[in-house]
Every structure is written in structure tokens, then in C-alpha cells.
Amino acid sequence: MGRRSCCRRPLPVVASLGAALLLLCAAPRALRSAFEHKALGSGWFGGVRKSPLQLLRDLDQGPRSAMAEVHQQRRELLRRACSRHTRRQRLLQPEDLRHVLVDDAHRLLYCYVPKVACTNWKRVLLALRGGRGDPGAIPAHEAHAPGLLPSLADFAPAEVNRRLRDYLTFLFVREPFERLASAYRNKLARPHSAAFQRRYGTRIVRRLRPHAQPDALARGHDVRFAEFLAYLLDPRTRRHEPFNEHWERAYALCHPCLVRYDVVGKFETLADDAAFVLDLVGEPGLRFPAPPLRPKKDLTRDQARRLFQDISPFYQRRLFDLYKMDFLLFNYSAPSYLRLQ
């Protein structure tokens, strides 16, 4: 398995009145000695179980299972896409790691992408940390409570590099337009999203709807999908502040061309990919929360198709270009319902 490339040693922390930016580069993962590899053949050495990363390396060394082969191919596809589509590499900065959550006890790093089962993955990490049997029993508001799960961005440079070197690093991604449609429906179109509607909906209505009604200006509760897309494409949006994480591109949240990801899970194969990660973690009593009864991938695809069918080909193309890197890096094809010019 390939190593993370190293550009230079991490620079020392410089104290300042504001939040100091520190350029980081993940050091190569240290290879275990042949003796240790042999002694850990049964998964245990001195009463300590192999880490998830070591177990993944073992799978890559021997005859691969079907799932191990799938994930090896995804790593290779991502590596090639990064090489092909990123012309100039830069060094990691602390804020690049803000979405990477840390589980020291199980040696895991998880980069969460909203609208890609991240609530359930946060539940799983909390269950692992607290010894709870059923992650699904953890309320969503608790899973998203600030500070419960540490971010890699908050560690000192040497500790960041050690974790990047020694921990299993994984993320889950989703077909970009289905994720975007899900974010719109969940955050702007549903009645229970009043906070998002007040913050973002009112802004969208003020900027993009001439002669808007006072109620819409005050509540932002009736944003149309076309208005939401126009807001994303408006250059003023990102000049004022970064995209909200629910519609920010996955590559901009997790930086997969700067951080080496050992497992690239997909929403479309969530059950199998989640089971693969949890098998590496080695907690046999833990199960990923069950999906809904109806196949969700078919439902979300239909929802996205219906939303995009009234969007002009010109704006479909502009939006595709905005999210193009997610399509390229994670091996998604342009949806068949698009009319790209």
C-alpha cells in the first residue's frame, strides 16, 4: 500500500492573538518490523489487538476479499484522479482537518461529509467511545453536539502527523447532485428547518427574488430549488463566506488529494462499506444503524431528477462545473437526466 507523501517537517506552532495558521504535511506511515508483523499474525501481540490500519494492510498483502478489492480499487482511482486533476499540491493547513474526527481508542480518523450518513457515523463513534450497544439509540442532537468528538485540527502538529501516519482514515461520499438535492430538501424545503431558513433562506430571497412578499423576506421558508442553485452559482456567495458544509463540495471538506484515505465509502453502497470499516475496527457487537425500509438510493435519485428537470441546460452545466471535482475524484458519472451543453 502506498505511503502518504511528505513535503517537509511540520513547522513549529507560532502563538498569536488570532488563530495561527500552521502548514502541515502528513509524514510517511512507518512500516512495522517483520518480527512484529509475524507476531501479530493472529491479531494479538502482548494482549494488544492489531489496529484497523494494520488489519487493512494484512488484507492488502494476502488474497483479497471482494470488498478489500473494491476498496483497493477506489484508493487507486482516487490517487490517479488526484494526479490527473490537481496541478499544484499545497501543504495541509489546520482548517483543512476541521472535519476529520478522531477516535484515539480505536485509531480511527473519520472525515464527515454532511448528507452522507454522517449523523449515523457520529453515533457509531460515540458508541465506540462510550461502550454503548446501539448507536441508533443516540439522539441526533447529541451526535452533532459540539465538542463531543475531537477534531484533528485541534491537535499539535506532531500529534496530527502521528495520527495521520498510524490511524485508519476514512470518509463517505455521495453522488454530488443527489447530495445537493438532499441538502435543499432537508435544510430549506422542510418546515422543521426554520433556523436554516432564517439564516440562508432569507438571504436567498432578498438577493434573488424581486418584489418578494414580507413573509418570505422575514422567514425564508419558501426558497425554490432554482433560487437555491442561483445562490450557489452567484460569485458573491463565496466572497462573503465559505459554503455551508451541507452543500460544500466533499473534496473541499476532506481534501482527499492532501490526506491519504484508506477507505472511501459510498452512500450508494453504505451498508457494505460500513460493515467493512466496522470489521476492521473489530467490535463484533456494534452494528451500523439500519437504513430505511425503502431503498434510499432509488428515492434520492428520483428526487434529484424531479428537482433538476426544470433547471435549464445552461445552469445545469454551470452547476456541474462547480461540483466537477467531486464527480472526477470519486468516480461518479454525470447523471443521465442532465442536459449538459
Short mmCIF file of N, CA and C in Angstrom, two decimals, residues 34 43 55 80 86 132 140 159 246 258 272 277 309 330:
data_model
loop_
_atom_site.label_atom_id
_atom_site.label_comp_id
_atom_site.label_asym_id
_atom_site.label_seq_id
_atom_site.Cartn_x
_atom_site.Cartn_y
_atom_site.Cartn_z
N ALA A 34 9.41 -6.77 10.49
CA ALA A 34 8.97 -8.10 10.05
C ALA A 34 8.62 -8.96 11.25
N GLY A 43 -3.58 -11.50 15.16
CA GLY A 43 -4.34 -10.32 15.52
C GLY A 43 -4.02 -9.80 16.90
N LEU A 55 -4.74 -4.18 10.12
CA LEU A 55 -5.61 -5.22 9.56
C LEU A 55 -5.88 -4.98 8.08
N ARG A 80 -5.10 8.25 -8.83
CA ARG A 80 -4.91 8.64 -10.23
C ARG A 80 -5.66 9.93 -10.56
N THR A 86 -5.22 17.64 -10.25
CA THR A 86 -4.68 18.68 -9.36
C THR A 86 -3.27 19.00 -9.83
N ARG A 132 -21.55 2.05 24.23
CA ARG A 132 -22.99 1.86 24.08
C ARG A 132 -23.27 0.78 23.05
N ALA A 140 -30.04 12.36 17.52
CA ALA A 140 -29.27 13.10 16.52
C ALA A 140 -28.65 14.36 17.09
N GLU A 159 1.29 15.58 16.89
CA GLU A 159 0.20 14.64 17.15
C GLU A 159 -0.67 14.45 15.92
N HIS A 246 -23.21 21.73 4.39
CA HIS A 246 -24.21 20.82 3.81
C HIS A 246 -24.21 20.86 2.28
N LEU A 258 -4.73 15.69 -0.46
CA LEU A 258 -3.71 16.06 0.52
C LEU A 258 -3.62 15.04 1.65
N ASP A 272 -22.67 -2.16 2.95
CA ASP A 272 -21.48 -2.99 2.76
C ASP A 272 -20.22 -2.26 3.20
N VAL A 277 -15.73 -1.26 7.32
CA VAL A 277 -14.99 -0.45 8.29
C VAL A 277 -15.13 -1.03 9.70
N GLN A 309 -35.20 18.68 -13.35
CA GLN A 309 -35.82 18.65 -14.67
C GLN A 309 -36.29 20.04 -15.13
N PHE A 330 -14.21 11.01 -7.17
CA PHE A 330 -14.88 9.87 -6.55
C PHE A 330 -15.58 8.98 -7.57
#
